[in-house]
Coordinates of C-alpha atoms in Angstrom, one line a residue:
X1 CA -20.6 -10.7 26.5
X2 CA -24.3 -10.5 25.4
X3 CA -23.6 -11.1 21.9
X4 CA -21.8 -14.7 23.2
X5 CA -24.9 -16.0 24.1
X6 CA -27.0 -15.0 21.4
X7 CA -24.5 -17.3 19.3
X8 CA -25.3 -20.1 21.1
X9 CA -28.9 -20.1 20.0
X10 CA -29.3 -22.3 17.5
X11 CA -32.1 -20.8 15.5
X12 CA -30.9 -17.6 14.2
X13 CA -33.1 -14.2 14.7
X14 CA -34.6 -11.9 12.1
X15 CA -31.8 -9.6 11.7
X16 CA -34.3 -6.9 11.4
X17 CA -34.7 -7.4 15.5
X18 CA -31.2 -6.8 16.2
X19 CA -32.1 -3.2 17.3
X20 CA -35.1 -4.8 19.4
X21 CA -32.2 -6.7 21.5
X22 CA -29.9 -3.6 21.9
X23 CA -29.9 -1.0 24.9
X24 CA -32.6 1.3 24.7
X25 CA -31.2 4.7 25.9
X26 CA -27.6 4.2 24.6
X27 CA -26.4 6.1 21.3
X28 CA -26.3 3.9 18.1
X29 CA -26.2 6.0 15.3
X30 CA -23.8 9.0 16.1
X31 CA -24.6 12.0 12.8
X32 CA -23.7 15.6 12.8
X33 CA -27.9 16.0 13.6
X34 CA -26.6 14.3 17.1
X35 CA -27.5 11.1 16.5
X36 CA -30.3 8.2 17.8
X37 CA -30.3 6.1 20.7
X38 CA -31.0 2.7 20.1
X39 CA -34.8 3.5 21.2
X40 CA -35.0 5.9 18.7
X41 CA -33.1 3.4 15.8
X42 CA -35.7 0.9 16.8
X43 CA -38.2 3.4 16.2
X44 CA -37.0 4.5 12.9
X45 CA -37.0 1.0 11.8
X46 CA -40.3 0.4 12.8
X47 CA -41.8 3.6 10.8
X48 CA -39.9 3.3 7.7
X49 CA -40.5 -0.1 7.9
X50 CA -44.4 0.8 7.2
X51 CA -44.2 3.1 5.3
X52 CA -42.5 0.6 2.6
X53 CA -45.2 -1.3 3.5
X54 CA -47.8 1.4 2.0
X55 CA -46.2 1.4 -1.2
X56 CA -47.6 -1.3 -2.4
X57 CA -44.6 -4.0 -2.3
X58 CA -45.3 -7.0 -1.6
X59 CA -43.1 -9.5 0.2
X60 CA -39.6 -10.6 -1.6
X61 CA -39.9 -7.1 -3.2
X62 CA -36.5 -5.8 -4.2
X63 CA -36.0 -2.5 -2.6
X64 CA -33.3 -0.5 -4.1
X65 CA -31.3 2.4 -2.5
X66 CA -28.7 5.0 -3.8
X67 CA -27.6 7.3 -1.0
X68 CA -24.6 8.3 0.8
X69 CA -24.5 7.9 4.4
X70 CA -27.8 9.2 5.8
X71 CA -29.8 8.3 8.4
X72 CA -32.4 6.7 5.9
X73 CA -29.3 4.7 4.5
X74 CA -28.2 3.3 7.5
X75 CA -32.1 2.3 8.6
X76 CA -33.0 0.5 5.5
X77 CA -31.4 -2.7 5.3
X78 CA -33.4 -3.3 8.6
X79 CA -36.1 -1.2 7.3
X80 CA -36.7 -3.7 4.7
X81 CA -36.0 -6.9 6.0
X82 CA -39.0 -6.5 9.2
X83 CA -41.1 -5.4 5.6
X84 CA -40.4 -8.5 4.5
X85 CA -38.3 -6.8 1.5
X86 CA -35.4 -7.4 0.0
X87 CA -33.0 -4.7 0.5
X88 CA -30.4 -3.8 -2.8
X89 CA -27.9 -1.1 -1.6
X90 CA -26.0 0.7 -4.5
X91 CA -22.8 1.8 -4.0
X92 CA -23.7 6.1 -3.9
X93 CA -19.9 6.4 -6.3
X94 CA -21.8 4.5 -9.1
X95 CA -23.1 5.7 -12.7
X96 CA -25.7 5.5 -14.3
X97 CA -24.8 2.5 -16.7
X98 CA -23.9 0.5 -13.3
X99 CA -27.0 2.0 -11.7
X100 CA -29.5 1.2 -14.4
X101 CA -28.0 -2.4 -14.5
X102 CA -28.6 -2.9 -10.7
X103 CA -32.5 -1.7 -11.3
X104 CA -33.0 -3.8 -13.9
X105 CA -30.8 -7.2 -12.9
X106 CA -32.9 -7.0 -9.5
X107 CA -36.0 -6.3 -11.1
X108 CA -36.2 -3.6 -8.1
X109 CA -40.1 -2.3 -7.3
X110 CA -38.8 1.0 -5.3
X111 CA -36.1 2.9 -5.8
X112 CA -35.1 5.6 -2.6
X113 CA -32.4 8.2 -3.9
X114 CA -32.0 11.6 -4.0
X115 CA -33.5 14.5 -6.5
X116 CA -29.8 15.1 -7.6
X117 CA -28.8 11.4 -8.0
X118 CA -32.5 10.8 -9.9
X119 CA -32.0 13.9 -12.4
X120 CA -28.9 11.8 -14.0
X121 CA -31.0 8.4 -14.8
X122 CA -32.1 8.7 -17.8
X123 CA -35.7 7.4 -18.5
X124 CA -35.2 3.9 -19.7
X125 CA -32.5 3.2 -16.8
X126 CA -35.6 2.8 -14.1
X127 CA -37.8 -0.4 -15.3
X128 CA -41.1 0.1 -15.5
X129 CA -43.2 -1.1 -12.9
X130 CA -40.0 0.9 -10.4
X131 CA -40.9 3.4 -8.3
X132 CA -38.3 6.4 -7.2
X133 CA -39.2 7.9 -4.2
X134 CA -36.7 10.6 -2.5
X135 CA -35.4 9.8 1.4
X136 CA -37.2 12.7 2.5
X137 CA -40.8 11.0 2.1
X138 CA -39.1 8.4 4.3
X139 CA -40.2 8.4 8.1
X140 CA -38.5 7.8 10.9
X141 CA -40.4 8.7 14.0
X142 CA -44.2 7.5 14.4
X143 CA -46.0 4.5 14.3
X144 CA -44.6 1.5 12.6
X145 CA -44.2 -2.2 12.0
X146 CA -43.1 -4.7 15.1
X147 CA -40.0 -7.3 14.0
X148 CA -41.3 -9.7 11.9
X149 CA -41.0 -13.2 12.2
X150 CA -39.9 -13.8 8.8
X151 CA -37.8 -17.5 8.2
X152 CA -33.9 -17.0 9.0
X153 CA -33.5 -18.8 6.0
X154 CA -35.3 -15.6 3.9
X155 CA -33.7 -13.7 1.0
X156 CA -33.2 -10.2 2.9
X157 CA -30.1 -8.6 0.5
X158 CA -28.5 -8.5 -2.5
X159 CA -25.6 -7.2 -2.8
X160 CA -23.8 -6.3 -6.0
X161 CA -20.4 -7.3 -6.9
X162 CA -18.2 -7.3 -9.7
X163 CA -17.2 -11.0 -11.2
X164 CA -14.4 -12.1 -13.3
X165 CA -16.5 -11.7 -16.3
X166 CA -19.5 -10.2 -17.3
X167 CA -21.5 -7.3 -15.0
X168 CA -21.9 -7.0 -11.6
X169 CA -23.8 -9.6 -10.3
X170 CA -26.2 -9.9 -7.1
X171 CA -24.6 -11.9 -4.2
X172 CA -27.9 -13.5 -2.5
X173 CA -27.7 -13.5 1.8
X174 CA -30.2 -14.4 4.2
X175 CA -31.2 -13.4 7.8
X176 CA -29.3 -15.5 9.0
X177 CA -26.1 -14.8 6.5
X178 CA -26.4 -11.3 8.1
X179 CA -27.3 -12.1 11.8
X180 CA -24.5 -14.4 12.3
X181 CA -21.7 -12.3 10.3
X182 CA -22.5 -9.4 12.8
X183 CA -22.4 -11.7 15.8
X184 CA -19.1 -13.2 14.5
X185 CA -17.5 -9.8 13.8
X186 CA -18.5 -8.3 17.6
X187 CA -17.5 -11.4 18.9
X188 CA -13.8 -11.2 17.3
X189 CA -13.3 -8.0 17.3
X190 CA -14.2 -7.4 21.1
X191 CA -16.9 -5.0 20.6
X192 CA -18.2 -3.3 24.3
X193 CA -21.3 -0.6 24.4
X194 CA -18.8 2.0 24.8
X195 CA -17.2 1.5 21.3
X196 CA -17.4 3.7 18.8
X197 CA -17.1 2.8 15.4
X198 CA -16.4 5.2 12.5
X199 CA -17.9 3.7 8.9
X200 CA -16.4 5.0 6.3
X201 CA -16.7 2.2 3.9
X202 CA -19.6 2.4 1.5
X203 CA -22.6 0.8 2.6
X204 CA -23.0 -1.1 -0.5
X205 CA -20.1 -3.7 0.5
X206 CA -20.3 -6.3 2.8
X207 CA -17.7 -4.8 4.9
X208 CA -19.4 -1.5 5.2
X209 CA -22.6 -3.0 6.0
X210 CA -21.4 -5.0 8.3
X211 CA -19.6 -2.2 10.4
X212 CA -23.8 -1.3 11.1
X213 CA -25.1 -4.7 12.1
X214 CA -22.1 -5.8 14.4
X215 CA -21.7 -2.6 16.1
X216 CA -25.4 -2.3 16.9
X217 CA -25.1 -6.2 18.0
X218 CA -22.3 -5.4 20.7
X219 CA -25.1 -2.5 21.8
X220 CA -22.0 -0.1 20.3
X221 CA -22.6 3.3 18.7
X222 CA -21.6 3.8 14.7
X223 CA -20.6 7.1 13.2
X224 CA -20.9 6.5 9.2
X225 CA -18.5 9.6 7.8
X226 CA -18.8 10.5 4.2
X227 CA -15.4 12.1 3.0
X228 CA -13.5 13.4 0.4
X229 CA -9.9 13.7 2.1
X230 CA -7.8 11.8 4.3
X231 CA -8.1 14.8 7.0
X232 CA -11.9 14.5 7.1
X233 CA -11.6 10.8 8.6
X234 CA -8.6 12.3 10.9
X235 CA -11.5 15.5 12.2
X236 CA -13.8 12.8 12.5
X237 CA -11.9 11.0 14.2
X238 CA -11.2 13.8 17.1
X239 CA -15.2 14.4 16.5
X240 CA -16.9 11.4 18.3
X241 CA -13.6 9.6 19.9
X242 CA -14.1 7.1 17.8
X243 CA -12.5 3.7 18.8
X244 CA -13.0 1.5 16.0
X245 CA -11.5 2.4 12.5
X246 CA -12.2 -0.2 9.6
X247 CA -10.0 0.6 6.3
X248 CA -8.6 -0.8 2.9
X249 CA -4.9 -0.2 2.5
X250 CA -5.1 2.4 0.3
X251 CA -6.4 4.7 2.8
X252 CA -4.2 3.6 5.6
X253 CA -1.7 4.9 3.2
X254 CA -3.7 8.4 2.7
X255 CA -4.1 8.5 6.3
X256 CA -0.2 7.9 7.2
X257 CA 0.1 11.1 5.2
X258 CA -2.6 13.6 7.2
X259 CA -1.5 15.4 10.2
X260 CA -3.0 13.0 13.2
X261 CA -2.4 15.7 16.3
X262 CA -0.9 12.9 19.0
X263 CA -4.2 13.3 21.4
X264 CA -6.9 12.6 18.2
X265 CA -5.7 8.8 17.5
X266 CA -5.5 8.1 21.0
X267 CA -8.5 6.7 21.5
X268 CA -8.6 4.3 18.9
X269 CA -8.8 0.8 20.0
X270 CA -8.9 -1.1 17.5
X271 CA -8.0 -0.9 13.2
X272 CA -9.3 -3.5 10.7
X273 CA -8.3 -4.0 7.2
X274 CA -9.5 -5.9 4.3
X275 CA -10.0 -5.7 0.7
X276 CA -5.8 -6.1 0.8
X277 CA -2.5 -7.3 2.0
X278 CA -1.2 -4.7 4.3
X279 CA 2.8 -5.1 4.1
X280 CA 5.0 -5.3 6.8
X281 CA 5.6 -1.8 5.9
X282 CA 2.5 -0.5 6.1
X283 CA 2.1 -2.3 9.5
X284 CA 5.1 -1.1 11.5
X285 CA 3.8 2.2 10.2
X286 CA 0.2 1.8 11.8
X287 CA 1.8 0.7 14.9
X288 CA 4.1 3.9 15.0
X289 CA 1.2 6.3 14.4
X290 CA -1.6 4.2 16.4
X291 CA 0.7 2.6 19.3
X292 CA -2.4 1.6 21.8
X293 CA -4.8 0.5 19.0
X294 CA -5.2 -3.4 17.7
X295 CA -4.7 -4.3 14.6
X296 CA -7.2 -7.1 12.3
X297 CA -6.1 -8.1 9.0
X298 CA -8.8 -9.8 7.6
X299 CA -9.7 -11.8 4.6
X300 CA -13.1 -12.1 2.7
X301 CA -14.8 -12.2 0.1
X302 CA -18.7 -10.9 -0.7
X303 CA -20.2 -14.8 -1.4
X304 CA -19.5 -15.8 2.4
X305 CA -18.7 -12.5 4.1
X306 CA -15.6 -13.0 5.9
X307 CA -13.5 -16.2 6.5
X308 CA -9.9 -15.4 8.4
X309 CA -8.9 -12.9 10.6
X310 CA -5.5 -12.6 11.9
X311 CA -5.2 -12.0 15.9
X312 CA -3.3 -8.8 16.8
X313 CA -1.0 -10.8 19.3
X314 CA 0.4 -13.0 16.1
X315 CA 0.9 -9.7 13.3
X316 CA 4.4 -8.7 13.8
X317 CA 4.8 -12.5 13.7
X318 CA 3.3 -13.5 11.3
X319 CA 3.1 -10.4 8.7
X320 CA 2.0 -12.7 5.4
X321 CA -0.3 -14.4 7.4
X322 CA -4.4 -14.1 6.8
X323 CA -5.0 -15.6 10.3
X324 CA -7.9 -18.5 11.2
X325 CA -11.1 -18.8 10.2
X326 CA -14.0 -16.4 11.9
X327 CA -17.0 -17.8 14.1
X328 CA -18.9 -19.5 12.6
X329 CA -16.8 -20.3 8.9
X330 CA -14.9 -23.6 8.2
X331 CA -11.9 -22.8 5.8
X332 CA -10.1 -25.1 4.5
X333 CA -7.0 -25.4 1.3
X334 CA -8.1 -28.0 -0.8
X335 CA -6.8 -30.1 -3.8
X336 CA -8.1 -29.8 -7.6
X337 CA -9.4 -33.4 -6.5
X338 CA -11.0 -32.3 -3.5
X339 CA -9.1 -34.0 -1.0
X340 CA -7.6 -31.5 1.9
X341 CA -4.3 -30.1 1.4
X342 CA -1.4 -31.2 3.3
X343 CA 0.2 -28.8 5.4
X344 CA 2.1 -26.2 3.8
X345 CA 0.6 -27.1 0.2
X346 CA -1.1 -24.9 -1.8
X347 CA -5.1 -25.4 -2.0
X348 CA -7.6 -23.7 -3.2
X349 CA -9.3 -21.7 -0.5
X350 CA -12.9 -23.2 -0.1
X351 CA -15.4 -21.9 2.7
X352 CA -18.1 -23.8 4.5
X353 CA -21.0 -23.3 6.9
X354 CA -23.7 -20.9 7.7
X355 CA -21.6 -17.7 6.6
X356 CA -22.4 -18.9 3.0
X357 CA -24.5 -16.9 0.7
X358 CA -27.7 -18.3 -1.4
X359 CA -25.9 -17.8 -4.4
X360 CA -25.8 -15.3 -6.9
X361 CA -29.5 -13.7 -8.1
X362 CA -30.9 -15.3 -11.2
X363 CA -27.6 -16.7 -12.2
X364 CA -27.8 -20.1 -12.3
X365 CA -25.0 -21.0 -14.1
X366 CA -22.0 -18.7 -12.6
X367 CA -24.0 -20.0 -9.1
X368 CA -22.8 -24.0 -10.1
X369 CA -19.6 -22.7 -10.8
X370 CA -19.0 -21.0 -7.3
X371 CA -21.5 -23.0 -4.8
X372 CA -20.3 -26.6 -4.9
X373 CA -20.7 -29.2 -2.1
X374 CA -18.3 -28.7 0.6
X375 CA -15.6 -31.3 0.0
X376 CA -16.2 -34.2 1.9
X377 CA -14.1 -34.2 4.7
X378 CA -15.4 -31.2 5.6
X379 CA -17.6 -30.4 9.1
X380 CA -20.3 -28.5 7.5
X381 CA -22.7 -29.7 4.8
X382 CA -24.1 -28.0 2.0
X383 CA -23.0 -25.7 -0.7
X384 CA -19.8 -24.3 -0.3
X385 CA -18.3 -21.3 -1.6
X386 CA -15.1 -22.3 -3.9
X387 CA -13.1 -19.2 -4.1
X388 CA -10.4 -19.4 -7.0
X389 CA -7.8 -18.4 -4.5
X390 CA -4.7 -20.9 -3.9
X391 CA -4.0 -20.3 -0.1
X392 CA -1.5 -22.6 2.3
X393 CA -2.2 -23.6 5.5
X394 CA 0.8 -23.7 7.9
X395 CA 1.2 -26.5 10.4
X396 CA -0.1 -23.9 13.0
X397 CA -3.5 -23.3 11.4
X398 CA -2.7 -20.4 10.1
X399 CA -3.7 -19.6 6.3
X400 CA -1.3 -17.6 3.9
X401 CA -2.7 -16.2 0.9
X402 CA -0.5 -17.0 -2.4
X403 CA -2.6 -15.8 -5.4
X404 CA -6.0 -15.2 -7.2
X405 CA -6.2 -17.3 -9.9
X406 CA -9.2 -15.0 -11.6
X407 CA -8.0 -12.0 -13.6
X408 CA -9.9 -9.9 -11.2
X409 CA -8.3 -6.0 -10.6
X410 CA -8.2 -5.3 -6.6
X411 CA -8.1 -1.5 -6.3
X412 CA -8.4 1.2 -3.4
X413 CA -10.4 -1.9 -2.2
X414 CA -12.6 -2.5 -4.8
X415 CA -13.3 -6.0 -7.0
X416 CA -13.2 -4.7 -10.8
X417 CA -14.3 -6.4 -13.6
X418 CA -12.3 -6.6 -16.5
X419 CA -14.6 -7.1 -19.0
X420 CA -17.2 -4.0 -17.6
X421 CA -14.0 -1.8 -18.0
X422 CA -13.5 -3.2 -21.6
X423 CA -17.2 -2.7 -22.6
X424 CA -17.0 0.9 -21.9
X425 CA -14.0 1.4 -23.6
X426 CA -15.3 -0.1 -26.7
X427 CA -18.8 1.6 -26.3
X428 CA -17.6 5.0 -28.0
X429 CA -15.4 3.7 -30.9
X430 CA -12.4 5.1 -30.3
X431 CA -10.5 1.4 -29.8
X432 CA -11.0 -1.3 -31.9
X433 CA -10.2 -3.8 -29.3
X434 CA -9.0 -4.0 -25.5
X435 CA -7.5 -5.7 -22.5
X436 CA -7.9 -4.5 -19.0
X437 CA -5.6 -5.8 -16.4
X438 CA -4.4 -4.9 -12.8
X439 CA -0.8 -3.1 -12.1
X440 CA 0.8 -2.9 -9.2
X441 CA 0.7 0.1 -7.1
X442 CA 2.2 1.1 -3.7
X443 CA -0.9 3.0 -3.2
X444 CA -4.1 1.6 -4.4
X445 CA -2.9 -1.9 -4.4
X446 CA -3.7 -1.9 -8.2
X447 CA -4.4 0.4 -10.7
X448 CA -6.0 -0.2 -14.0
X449 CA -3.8 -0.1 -17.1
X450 CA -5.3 -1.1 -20.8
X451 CA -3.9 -2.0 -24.1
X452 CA -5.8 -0.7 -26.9
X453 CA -5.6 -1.5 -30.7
X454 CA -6.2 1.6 -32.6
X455 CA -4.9 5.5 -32.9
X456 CA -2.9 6.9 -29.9
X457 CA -4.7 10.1 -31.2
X458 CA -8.2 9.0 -29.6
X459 CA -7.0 9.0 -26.3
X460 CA -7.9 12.5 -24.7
X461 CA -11.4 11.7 -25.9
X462 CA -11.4 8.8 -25.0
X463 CA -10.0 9.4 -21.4
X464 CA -13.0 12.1 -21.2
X465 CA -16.0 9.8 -22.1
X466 CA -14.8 7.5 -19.4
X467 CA -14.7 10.0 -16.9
X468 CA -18.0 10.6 -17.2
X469 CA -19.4 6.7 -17.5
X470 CA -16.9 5.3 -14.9
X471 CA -16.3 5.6 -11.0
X472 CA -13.6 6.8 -9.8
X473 CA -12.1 3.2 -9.2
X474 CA -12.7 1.6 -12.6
X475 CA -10.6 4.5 -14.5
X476 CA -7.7 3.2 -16.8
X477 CA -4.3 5.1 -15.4
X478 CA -2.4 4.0 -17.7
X479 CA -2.8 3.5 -21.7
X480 CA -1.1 1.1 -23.8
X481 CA -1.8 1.3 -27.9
X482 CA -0.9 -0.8 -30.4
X483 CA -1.6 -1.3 -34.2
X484 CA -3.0 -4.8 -33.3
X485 CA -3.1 -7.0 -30.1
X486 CA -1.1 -10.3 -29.6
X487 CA -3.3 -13.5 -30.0
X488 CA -2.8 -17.1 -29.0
X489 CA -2.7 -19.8 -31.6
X490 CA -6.6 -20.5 -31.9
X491 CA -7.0 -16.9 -32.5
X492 CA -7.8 -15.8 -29.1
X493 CA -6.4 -12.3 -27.3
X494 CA -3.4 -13.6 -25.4
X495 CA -4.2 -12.2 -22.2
X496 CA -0.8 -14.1 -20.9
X497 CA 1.5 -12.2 -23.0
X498 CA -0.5 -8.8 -23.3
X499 CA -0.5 -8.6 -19.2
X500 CA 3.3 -9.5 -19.5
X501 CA 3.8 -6.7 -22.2
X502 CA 2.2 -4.2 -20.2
X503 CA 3.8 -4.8 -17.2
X504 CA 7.4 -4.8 -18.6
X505 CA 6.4 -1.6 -20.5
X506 CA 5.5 0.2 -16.8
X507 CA 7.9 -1.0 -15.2
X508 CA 10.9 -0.1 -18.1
X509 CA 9.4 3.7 -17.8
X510 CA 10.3 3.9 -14.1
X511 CA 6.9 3.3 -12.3
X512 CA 7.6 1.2 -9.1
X513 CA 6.4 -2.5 -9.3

């Protein structure tokens, strides 16, 4: 394949000339306009790129963007990488609280949105010295800027995710980070020019970011689908002939549900999963409804992209497996004293090598805790991303996850913070204190539940506020009051015991675990 020797090179490319490299009169971006061939996406990238250029950035610039799926969305993180930018996506399902955090953390100069999404910022959510500018002053035809020739080793994106603790923070990657997670992915995933990849993930993750890059490296077309219901993926679907379907498991479990006619899911080739475990369960299921299409559980997480994937030929066998490491990633389990563990012996999952991100933006401290050395025995050299994870590895190579050892809340596919959820709860008054924690859920993987010290009587109001300050994803299901909440000895909230409480309290009123 042409992607195979591209790998080989040992100097990465700007990922900003990955169009450049692609076919010319082939589609690439496939929208319900008609799409652009990869001429015309080179092209687009070119002229956006200078027009970025005129507004007075200079280089390193943060560029922020808060879209849904347009054609200006997909452009820009190319876009701003040949303007020697730095691109910050926003997840389009955001607030304004989240959104105003973003502006200011990244100190962005330009923000590109839309009139609608501006009119809810209030004025002291955009810094000063950030400029909004709507996607329709963007071009994308005309004259514009060739690749540049920036270092590989460049600051090109930050992308915002929650942490254990605290507010989102900026997860810095490089041209490189980018070039060679969309090389790895094609490469894996057996990407031709005649795929067809449906993005419904948001572009603000990794993952969904990611479905642009390694489809346009394979010289493959991508369709990115905004949707509000399972049966506007399935019409999609039937839309382009899409081949290439990338999901979380919670909407492999809304899509079980829709009404797939027998000829529409026939041409998908390939599914792959991450942000979840999908259970034997939900894989015999997939198999039933999409018998000719491969199946890739993967595992990642936003600080080195992606480290295992699991092969389709070894799922049925190996069901609680998360497969081998990617091209291009070391993984290894390793001891608390950072000696590798034994086969079969729980280790904390640590990844190695160029997949590695710069760290987190102007976060030095949560950086050191995250980015160590690799361990010693280890191939690669360098920082290291230490993940918190305990996985095994079997005698066969292959790595089984066994537990997060954060207090992070996985749900519908999204990393929550705790403590962001616990800040808006307290924000309006109507608790006096709070613990957010993760439930299990058949659907969504998790689902938030919260233990609140105050009046029962506050909580319509206070469900109502949240509704407004929240996405979707971050509201609490499920509301637990008490007079006071349990504390340890030196006068701490016992997490421990309130996550133990709450859980025996859902489960007691019939909810399934």
């Amino acid at each position: 394949m042409r992607f195979d020797m591209i790998a080989l090179d040992p100097v990465p490319l700007t990922i900003d000339r990955l169009t450049a490299r692609g076919r010319v009169d082939g589609p690439a971006l496939i929208d319900r306009a008609g799409g652009l061939s990869f001429g015309q996406l080179e092209e687009a990238v070119g002229a956006a790129a200078a027009w970025l250029r005129s507004q007075g950035l200079e280089p390193g610039d943060r560029i922020a963007t808060w879209l849904p799926k347009t054609r200006p969305a997909c452009v820009m993180p190319l876009a701003a990488a040949r303007a020697q930018l730095v691109h910050v996506p926003v997840n389009p399902a955001l607030r304004r609280a989240q959104v105003a955090h973003i502006l200011s953390d990244s100190g962005a100069r330009l923000l590109v949105t839309q009139a609608p999404r501006a009119a809810t910022l209030a004025a002291d959510d955009v810094p000063s010295g950030c400029k909004v500018a709507e996607e329709t002053a963007v071009p994308l035809a005309g004259a514009g800027l060739a690749p540049s020739d920036a270092d590989p080793g460049d600051l090109v994106a930050i992308l915002y995710t929650s942490g254990s603790t605290g507010r989102p923070k900026g997860v810095m990657l490089s041209h490189a980070n980018l070039w060679l997670g969309a090389i790895s992915v094609a490469h894996y995933l057996k990407l031709e020019p005649d795929d067809r990849v449906l993005g419904v993930l948001p572009l603000g993750f990794d993952y969904g970011q990611n479905q642009l890059l390694s489809t346009w490296a394979a010289g493959a077309a991508v369709a990115p689908l905004d949707y509000l219901t399972a049966r506007d993926v399935v019409k999609a679907v039937a839309r382009i002939g899409a081949t290439t379907l990338a999901g979380v498991p919670p909407l492999w479990v809304q899509l079980l549900e829709a009404d797939w006619p027998l000829e529409t899911g026939a041409t998908l080739r390939r599914l792959t999963n991450s942000g979840g475990a999908l259970t034997p369960q939900l894989v015999r299921r997939l198999r039933e409804r999409f018998p000719r299409a491969d199946l890739y559980p993967m595992y990642g997480l936003t600080e080195a992209f992606r480290s295992t994937y699991l092969d389709p030929s070894l799922v049925d066998a190996q069901p609680g497996s998360i497969g081998r490491a990617i091209p291009f990633a070391e993984v290894m389990a390793v001891r608390p004293d950072g000696t590798r563990a034994a086969p079969d012996e729980p280790g904390e999952l640590v990844h190695a090598g160029p997949l590695v991100a710069q760290g987190y933006w102007q976060d030095t401290e949560r950086t050191a805790q995250r980015f160590r050395p690799a361990p010693a025995f280890a191939r690669s050299s360098g920082k290291a991303v230490w993940s918190g994870d305990t996985v095994v590895e079997g005698r066969d190579g292959l790595f089984r996850f066994v537990g997060r050892d954060d207090e992070m809340i996985k749900s519908a596919g999204h990393r929550i913070s705790p403590q962001e959820i616990e800040e808006a709860v307290l924000s309006g008054g109507e608790a006096r204190e709070v613990v957010a924690l993760g439930i299990p859920d058949e659907r969504q993987g998790q689902i938030v539940a919260v233990m609140l010290a105050g009046d029962t009587m506050h909580e319509a109001m206070l469900r109502a506020r949240l509704k407004t300050e929240l996405p979707y994803w971050m509201q609490p299901v499920h509301y637990f009051w008490q007079a006071d909440l349990p504390r340890t000895a030196n006068g701490k909230l016992d997490r421990a015991s309130i996550r133990d409480t709450v859980r025996r309290d859902h489960q007691a009123k019939g909810a399934p675990e």
